CSV table of C-alpha atoms in Angstrom, one decimal:
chain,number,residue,atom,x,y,z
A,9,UNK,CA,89.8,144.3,99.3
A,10,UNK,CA,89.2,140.9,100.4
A,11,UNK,CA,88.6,139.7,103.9
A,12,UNK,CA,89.0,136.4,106.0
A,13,UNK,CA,87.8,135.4,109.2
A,14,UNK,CA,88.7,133.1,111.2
A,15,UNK,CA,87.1,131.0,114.0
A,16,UNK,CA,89.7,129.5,116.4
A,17,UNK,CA,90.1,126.8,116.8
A,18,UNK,CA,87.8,125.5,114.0
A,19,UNK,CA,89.1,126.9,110.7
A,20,UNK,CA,86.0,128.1,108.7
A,21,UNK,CA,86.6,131.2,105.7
A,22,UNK,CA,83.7,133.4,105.4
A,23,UNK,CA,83.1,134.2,101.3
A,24,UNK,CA,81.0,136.0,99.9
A,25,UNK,CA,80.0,136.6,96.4
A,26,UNK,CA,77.4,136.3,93.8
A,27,UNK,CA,75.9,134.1,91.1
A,28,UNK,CA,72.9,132.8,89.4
A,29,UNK,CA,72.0,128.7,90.2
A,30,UNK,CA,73.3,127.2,86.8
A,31,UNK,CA,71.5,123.9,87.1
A,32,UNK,CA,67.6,123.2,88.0
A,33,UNK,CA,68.4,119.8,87.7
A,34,UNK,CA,65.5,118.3,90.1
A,35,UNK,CA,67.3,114.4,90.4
A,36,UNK,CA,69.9,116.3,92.1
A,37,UNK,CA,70.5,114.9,95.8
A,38,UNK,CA,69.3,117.7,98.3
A,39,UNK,CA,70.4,118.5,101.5
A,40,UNK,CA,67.7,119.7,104.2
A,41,UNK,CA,70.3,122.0,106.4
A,42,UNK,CA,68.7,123.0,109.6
A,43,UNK,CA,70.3,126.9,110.6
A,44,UNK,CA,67.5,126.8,113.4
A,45,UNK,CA,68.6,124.2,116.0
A,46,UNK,CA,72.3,123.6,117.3
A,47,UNK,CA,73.6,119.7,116.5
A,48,UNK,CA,77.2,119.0,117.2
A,49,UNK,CA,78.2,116.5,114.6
A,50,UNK,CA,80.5,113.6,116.0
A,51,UNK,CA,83.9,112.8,113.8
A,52,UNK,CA,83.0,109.1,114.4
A,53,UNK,CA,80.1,109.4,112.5
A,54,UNK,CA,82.2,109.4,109.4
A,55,UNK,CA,85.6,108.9,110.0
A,56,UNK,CA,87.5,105.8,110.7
A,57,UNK,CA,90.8,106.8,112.0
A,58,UNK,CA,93.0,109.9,112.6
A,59,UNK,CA,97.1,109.9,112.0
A,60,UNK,CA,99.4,113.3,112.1
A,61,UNK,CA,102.3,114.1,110.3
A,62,UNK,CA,104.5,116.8,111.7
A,63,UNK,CA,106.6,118.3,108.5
A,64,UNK,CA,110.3,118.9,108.9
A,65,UNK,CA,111.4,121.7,110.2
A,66,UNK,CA,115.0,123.6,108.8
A,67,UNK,CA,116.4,126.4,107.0
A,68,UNK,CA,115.6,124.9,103.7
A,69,UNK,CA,111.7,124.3,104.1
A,70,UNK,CA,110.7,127.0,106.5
A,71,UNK,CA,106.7,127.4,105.6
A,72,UNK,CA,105.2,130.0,106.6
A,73,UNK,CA,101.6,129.4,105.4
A,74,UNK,CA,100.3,126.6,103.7
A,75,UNK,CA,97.9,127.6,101.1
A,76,UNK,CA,97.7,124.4,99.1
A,77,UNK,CA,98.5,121.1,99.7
A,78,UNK,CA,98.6,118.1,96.9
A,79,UNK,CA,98.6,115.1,98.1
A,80,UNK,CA,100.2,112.6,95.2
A,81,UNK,CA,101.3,108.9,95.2
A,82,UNK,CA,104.3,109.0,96.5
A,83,UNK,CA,104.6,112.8,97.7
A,84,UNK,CA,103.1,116.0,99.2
A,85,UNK,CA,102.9,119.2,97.9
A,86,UNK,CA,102.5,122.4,99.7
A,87,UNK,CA,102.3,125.9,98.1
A,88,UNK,CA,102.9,128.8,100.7
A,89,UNK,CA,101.5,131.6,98.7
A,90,UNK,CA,101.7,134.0,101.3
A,91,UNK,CA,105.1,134.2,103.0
A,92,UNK,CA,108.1,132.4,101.7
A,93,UNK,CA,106.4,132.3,98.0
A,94,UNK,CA,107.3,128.7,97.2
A,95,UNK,CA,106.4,125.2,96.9
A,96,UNK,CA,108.0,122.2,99.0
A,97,UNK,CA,108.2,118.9,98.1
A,98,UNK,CA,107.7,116.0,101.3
A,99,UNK,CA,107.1,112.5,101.5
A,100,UNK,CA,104.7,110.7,103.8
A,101,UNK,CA,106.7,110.6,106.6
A,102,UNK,CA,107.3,114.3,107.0
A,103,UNK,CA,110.4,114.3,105.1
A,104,UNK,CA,111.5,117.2,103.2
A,105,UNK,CA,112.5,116.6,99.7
A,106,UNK,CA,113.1,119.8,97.7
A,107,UNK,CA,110.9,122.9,96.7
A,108,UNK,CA,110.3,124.9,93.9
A,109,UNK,CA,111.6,129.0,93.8
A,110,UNK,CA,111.5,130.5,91.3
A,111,UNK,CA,111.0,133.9,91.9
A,112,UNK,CA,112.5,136.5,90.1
A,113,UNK,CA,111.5,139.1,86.8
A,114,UNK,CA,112.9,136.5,84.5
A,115,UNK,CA,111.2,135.3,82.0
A,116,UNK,CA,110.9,131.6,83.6
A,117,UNK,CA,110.2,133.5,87.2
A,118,UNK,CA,107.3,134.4,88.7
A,119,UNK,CA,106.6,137.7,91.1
A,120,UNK,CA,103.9,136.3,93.3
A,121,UNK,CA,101.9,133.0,93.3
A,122,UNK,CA,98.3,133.9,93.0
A,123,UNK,CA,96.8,130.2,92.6
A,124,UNK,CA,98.8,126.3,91.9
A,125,UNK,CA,97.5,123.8,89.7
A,126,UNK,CA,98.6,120.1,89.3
A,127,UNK,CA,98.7,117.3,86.9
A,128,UNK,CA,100.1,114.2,88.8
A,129,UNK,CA,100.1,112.4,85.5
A,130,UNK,CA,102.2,114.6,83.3
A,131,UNK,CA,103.8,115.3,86.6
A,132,UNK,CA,103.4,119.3,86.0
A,133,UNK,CA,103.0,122.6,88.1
A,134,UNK,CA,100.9,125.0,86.8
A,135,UNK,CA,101.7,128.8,88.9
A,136,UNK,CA,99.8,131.4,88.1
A,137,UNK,CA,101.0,135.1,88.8
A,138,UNK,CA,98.1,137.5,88.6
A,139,UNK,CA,100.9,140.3,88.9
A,140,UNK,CA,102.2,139.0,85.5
A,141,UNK,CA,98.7,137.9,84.7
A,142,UNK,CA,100.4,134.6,83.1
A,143,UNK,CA,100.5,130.9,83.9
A,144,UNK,CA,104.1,128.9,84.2
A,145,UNK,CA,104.6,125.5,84.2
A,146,UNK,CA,107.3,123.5,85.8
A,147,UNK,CA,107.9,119.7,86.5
A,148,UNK,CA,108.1,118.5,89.0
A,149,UNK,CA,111.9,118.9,89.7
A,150,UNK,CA,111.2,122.6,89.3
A,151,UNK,CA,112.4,122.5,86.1
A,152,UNK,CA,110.6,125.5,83.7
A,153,UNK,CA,108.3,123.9,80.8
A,154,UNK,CA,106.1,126.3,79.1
A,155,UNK,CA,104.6,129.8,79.5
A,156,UNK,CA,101.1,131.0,78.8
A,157,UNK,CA,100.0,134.7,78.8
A,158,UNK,CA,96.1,135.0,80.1
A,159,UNK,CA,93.6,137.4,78.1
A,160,UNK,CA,91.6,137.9,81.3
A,161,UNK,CA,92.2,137.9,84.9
A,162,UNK,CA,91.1,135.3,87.2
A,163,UNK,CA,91.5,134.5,91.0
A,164,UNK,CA,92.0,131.0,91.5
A,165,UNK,CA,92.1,127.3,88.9
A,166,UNK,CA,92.1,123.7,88.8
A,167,UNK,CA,93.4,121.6,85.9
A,168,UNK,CA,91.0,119.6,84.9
A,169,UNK,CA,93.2,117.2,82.3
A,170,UNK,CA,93.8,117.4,78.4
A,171,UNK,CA,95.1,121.1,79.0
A,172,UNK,CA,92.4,122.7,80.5
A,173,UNK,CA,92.3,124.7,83.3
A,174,UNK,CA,88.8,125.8,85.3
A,175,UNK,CA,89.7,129.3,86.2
A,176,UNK,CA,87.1,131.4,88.9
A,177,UNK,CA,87.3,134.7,87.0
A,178,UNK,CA,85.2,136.4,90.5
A,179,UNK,CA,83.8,140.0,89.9
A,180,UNK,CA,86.9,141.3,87.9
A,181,UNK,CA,85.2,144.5,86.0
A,182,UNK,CA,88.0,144.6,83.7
A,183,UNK,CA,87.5,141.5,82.1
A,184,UNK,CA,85.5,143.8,79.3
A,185,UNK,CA,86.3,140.6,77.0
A,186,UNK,CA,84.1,138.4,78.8
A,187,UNK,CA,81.1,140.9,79.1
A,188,UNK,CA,77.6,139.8,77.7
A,189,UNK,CA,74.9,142.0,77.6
A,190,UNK,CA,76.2,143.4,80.8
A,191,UNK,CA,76.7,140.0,82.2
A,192,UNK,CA,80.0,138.9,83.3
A,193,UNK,CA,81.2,134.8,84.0
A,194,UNK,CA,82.1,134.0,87.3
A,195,UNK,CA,83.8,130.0,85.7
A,196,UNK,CA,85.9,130.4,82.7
A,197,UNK,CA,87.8,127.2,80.9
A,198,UNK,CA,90.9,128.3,79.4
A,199,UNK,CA,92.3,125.6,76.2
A,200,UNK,CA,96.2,125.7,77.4
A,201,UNK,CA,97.2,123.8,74.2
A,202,UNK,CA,95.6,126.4,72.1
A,203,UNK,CA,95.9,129.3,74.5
A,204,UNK,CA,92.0,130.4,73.7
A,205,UNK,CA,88.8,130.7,75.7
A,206,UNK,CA,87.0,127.6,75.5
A,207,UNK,CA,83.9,128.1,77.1
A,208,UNK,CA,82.7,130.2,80.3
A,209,UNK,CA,79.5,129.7,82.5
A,210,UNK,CA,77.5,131.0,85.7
A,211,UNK,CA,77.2,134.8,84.3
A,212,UNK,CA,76.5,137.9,86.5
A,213,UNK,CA,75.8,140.8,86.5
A,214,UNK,CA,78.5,143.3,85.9
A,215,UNK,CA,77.5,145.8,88.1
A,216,UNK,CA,78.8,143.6,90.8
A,217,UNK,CA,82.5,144.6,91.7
A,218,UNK,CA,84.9,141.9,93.5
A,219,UNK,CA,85.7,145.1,95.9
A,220,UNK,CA,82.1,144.4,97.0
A,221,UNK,CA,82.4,141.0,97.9
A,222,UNK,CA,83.9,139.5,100.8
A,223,UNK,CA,85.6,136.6,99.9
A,224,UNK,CA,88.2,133.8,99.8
A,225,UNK,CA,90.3,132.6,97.3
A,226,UNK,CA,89.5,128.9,96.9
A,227,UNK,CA,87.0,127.4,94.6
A,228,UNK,CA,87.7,124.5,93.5
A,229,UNK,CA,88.6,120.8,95.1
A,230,UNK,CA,90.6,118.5,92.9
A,231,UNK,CA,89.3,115.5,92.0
A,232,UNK,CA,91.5,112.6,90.2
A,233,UNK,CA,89.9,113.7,87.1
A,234,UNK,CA,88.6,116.7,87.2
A,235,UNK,CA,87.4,119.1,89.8
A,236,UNK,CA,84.7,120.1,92.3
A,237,UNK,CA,83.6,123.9,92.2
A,238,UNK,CA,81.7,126.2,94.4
A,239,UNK,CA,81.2,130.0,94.5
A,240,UNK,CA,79.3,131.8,97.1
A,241,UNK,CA,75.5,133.1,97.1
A,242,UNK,CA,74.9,129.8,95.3
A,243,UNK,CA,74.2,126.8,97.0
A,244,UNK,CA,75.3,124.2,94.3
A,245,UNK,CA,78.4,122.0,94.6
A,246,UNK,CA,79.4,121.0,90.7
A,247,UNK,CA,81.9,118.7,89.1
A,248,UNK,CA,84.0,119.8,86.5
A,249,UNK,CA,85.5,116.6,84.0
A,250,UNK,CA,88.2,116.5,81.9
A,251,UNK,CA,86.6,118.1,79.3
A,252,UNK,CA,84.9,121.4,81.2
A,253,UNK,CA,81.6,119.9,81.0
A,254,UNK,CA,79.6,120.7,84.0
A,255,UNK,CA,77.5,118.7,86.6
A,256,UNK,CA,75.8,119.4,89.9
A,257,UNK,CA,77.0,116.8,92.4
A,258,UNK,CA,74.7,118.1,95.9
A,259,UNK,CA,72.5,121.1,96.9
A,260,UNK,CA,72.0,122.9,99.7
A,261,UNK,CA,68.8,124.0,100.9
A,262,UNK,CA,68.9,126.9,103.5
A,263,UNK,CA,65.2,127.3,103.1
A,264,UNK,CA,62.8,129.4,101.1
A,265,UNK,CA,63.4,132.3,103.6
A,266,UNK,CA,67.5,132.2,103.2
A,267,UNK,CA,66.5,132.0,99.5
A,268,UNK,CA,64.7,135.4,99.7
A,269,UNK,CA,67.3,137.0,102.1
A,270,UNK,CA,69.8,136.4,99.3
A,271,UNK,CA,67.8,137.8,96.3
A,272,UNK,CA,67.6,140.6,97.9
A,273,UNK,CA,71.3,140.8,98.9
A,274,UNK,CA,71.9,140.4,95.6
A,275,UNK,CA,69.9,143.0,93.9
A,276,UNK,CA,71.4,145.2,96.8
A,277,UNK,CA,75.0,144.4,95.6
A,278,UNK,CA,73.7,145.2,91.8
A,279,UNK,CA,71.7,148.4,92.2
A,280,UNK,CA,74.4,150.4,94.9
A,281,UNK,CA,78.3,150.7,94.7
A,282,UNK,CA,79.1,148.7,97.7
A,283,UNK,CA,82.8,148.9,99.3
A,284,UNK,CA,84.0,146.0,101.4
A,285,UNK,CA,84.2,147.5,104.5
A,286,UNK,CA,80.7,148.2,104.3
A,287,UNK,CA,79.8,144.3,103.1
A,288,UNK,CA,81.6,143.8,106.1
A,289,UNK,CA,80.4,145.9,109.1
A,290,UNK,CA,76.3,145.6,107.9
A,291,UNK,CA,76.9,141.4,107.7
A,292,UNK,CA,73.9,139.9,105.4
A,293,UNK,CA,71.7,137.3,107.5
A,294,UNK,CA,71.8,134.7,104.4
A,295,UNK,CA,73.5,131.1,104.8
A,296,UNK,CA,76.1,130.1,102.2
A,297,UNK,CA,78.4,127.4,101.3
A,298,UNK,CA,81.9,128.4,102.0
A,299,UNK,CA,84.0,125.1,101.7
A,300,UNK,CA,83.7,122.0,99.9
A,301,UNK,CA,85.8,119.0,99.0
A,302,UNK,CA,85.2,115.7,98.2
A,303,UNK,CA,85.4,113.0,95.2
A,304,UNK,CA,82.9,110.4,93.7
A,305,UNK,CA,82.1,108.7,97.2
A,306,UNK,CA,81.7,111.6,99.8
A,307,UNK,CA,81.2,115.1,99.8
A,308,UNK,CA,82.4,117.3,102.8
A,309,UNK,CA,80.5,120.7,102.8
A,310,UNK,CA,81.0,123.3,105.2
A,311,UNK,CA,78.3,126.6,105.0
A,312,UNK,CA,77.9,129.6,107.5
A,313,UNK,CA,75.7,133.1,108.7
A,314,UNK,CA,78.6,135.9,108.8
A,315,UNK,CA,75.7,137.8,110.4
A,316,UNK,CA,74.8,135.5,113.4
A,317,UNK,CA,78.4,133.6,113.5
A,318,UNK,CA,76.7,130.1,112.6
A,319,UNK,CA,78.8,127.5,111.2
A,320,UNK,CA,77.8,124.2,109.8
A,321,UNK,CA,79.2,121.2,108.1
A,322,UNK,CA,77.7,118.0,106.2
A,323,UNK,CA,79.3,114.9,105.3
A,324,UNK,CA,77.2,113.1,102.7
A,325,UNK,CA,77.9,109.8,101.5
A,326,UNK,CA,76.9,109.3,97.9
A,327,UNK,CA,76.8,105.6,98.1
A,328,UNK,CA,74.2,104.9,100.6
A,329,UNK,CA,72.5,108.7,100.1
A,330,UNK,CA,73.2,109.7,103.8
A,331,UNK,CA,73.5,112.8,105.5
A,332,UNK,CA,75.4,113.6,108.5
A,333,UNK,CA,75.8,117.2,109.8
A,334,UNK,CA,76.4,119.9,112.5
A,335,UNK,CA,75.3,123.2,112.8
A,336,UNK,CA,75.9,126.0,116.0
A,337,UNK,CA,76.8,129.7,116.8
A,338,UNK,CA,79.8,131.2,118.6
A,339,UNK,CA,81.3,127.5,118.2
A,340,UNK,CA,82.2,124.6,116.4
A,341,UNK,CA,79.5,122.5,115.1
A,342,UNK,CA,82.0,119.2,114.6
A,343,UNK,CA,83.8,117.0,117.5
A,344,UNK,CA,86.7,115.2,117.7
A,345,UNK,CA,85.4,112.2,119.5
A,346,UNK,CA,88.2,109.6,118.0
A,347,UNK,CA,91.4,110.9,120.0
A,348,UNK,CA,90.1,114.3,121.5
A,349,UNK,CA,92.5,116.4,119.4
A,350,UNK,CA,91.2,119.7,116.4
A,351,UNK,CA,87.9,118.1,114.1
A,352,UNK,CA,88.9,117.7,110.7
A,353,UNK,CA,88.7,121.0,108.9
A,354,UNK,CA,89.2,119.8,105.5
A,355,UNK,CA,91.7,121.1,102.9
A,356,UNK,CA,91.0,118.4,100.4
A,357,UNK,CA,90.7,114.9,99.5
A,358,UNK,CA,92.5,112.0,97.9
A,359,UNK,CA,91.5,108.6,98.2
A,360,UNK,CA,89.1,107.9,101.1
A,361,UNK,CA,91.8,110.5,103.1
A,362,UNK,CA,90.7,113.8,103.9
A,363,UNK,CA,93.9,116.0,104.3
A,364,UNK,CA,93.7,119.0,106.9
A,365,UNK,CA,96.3,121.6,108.8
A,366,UNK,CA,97.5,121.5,112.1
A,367,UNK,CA,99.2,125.0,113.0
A,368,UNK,CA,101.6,124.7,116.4
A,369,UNK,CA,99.1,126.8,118.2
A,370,UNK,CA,95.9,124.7,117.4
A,371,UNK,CA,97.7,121.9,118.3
A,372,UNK,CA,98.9,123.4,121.8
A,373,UNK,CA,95.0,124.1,122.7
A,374,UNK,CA,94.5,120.2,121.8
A,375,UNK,CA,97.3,118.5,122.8
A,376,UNK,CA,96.6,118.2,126.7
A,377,UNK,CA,93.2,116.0,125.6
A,378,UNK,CA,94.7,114.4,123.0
A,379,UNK,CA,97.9,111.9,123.7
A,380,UNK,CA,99.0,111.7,119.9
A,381,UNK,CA,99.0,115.4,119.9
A,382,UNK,CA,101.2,115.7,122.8
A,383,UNK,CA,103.3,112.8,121.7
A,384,UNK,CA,104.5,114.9,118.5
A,385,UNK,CA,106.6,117.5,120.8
A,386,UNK,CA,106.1,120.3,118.6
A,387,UNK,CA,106.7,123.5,119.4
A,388,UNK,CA,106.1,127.3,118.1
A,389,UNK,CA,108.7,127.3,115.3
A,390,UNK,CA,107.9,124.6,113.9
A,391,UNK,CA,106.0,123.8,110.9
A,392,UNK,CA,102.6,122.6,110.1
A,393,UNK,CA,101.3,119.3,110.8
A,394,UNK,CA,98.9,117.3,108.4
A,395,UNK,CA,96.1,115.5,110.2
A,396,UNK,CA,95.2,113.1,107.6
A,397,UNK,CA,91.7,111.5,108.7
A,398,UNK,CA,90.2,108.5,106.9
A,399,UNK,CA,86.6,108.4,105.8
A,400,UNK,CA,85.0,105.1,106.9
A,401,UNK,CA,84.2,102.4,104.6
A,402,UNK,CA,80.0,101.7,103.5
């Protein structure tokens, strides 16, 4: 069982789940976050500008979710994993284009989309079906390419380039394959060309089941080569590069007593059989990341307490080594002090544009303080809008 919360109108995903720090890497930039004092981070601080695009709206692209978005050269891609089980195709002015749907018991079809990877540069789609437990690829025309049967199960992936694919394996106690010493890994990198194991990392104990973690499905920010990855009750953001080799990029320092709090939540997690409902009604006071995205400028973090409902976000800009942040309880910890409307809650990055979603009822609680909001006419039935907001220059 997996569970999500959400904060209206500020979009944050509580996760939870469990893993040893892989790096002690002492150069690494740190990042003081203060849990103890409320500081409402302005937008302005770090972004430059803020533009919307409403997506069209008809028979042909009706989205229910957005899972994923890809934002490309020339195009957008959107994965709606949960509803209409399909990926659509638009262009920068909200246009729709096409979309990809596939699904079927074919042997070119998938059943459900469990996570999306994609290559812009060999202009491929990589679907995985958990269901199936296999990975298809298509091009981008929707076209079937190739299909790859997975030894072990995994939750979700980024490609990382030369037919690799960073796959979070979570706390899948069936993945008997990967066990060492009792010791299961959380990050696996699967060879697509050679359809083997090529290396796995950040190992925990197996006693740990993913029925006793509450958590989220996303993992992993694409970079344009590579990846960022996170997992929860670790407070490391890495990079992934096109190889699979593995470097810390920012860490997050709760404090020493956080640090303690989590040990022991931990060693709880390991020593008792734990269902989720129970994770979930006796919330752990321990701070952990639950969001990141970024590329080799800026990182965007965004961290929480499920226990006292504190949310918190840091921008930190690699260049000049600065930190900007935010941190409150029972409400958002970021304003939107450009035009008035939502604070950018980040999806991911491409360029110095950081790419979030709009639903038609966020944007109704904006759009009487926010003009460009209002301007857009949207209404109930329509689809998403992507607030595209773009970090400022150093």
């Amino acid at each position: 069982m997996k569970t999500i919360i959400y904060f209206l109108p500020f979009l944050l995903f509580v996760i939870y789940s469990c893993a040893d720090n892989a790096s002690d890497n002492e150069s690494v930039d740190t990042f003081p976050a203060n849990t103890s004092q409320e500081n409402i981070l302005k937008m302005s601080d770090f972004i430059e500008s803020v533009q919307y695009i409403p997506l069209e709206t008809n028979d042909s692209c009706l989205i229910g979710e957005i899972s994923d978005i890809f934002p490309l050269q020339d195009e957008m891609v959107f994965v709606d994993r949960k509803y209409a089980l399909s990926i659509y195709f638009y262009d920068y002015n909200g246009l729709f284009k096409r979309k990809i749907s596939k699904r079927g018991v074919g042997p070119e079809e998938y059943i459900k989309i469990s996570s999306v990877a994609i290559s812009e540069k060999e202009s491929h789609i990589y679907l995985y079906d958990a269901y199936l437990n296999k990975v298809l690829v298509y091009n981008f025309q929707g076209q079937y390419v190739d299909g790859h049967k997975i030894p072990f199960k995994f939750s979700s992936m980024a490609y990382l380039g030369n037919g690799l694919l960073a796959c979070y394996a979570d706390y899948f106690r069936h993945n008997n394959q990967l066990l060492t010493k009792r010791q299961t890994p959380l990050l696996v990198i699967y060879d697509l060309k050679n359809d083997k194991i090529q290396d796995c990392a950040f190992y925990e104990n197996s006693s740990i089941s993913m029925t006793e973690t509450i958590g989220f499905d996303s993992h992993f920010s694409q970079l344009e080569h590579g990846c960022l990855f996170f997992y929860y009750l670790d407070n490391q953001i890495y990079r992934l590069n096109e190889e699979g080799n593995i470097s810390t990029v920012l860490n997050i320092n709760f404090g020493e007593n956080n640090e303690k709090r989590t040990d022991t939540y931990k060693k709880y997690l390991m020593e008792n059989e734990v269902p989720a409902v129970e994770v979930d009604r006796n919330k752990p006071d321990i701070c952990t990341i639950n969001n990141a995205v970024g590329n080799e400028t800026f990182t965007l973090c965004y961290y929480n307490n499920f226990k006292t409902v504190g949310q918190g976000v840091c921008f930190y800009n690699h260049t000049d080594k600065r930190f900007y942040s935010g941190w409150a309880e029972h409400k958002v910890p970021l304003v939107n002090d450009i035009d008035g409307g939502c604070p950018v809650i980040a999806r991911v990055v491409k360029g110095s544009n950081i790419y979030s979603v709009l639903q038609p009822i966020e944007i109704d609680m904006y759009k009487d303080k926010c003009e460009p909001l209002e301007e857009l006419g949207v209404e109930e039935e329509n689809n998403p809008v992507i607030m595209i907001s773009e970090v400022k220059k150093y």
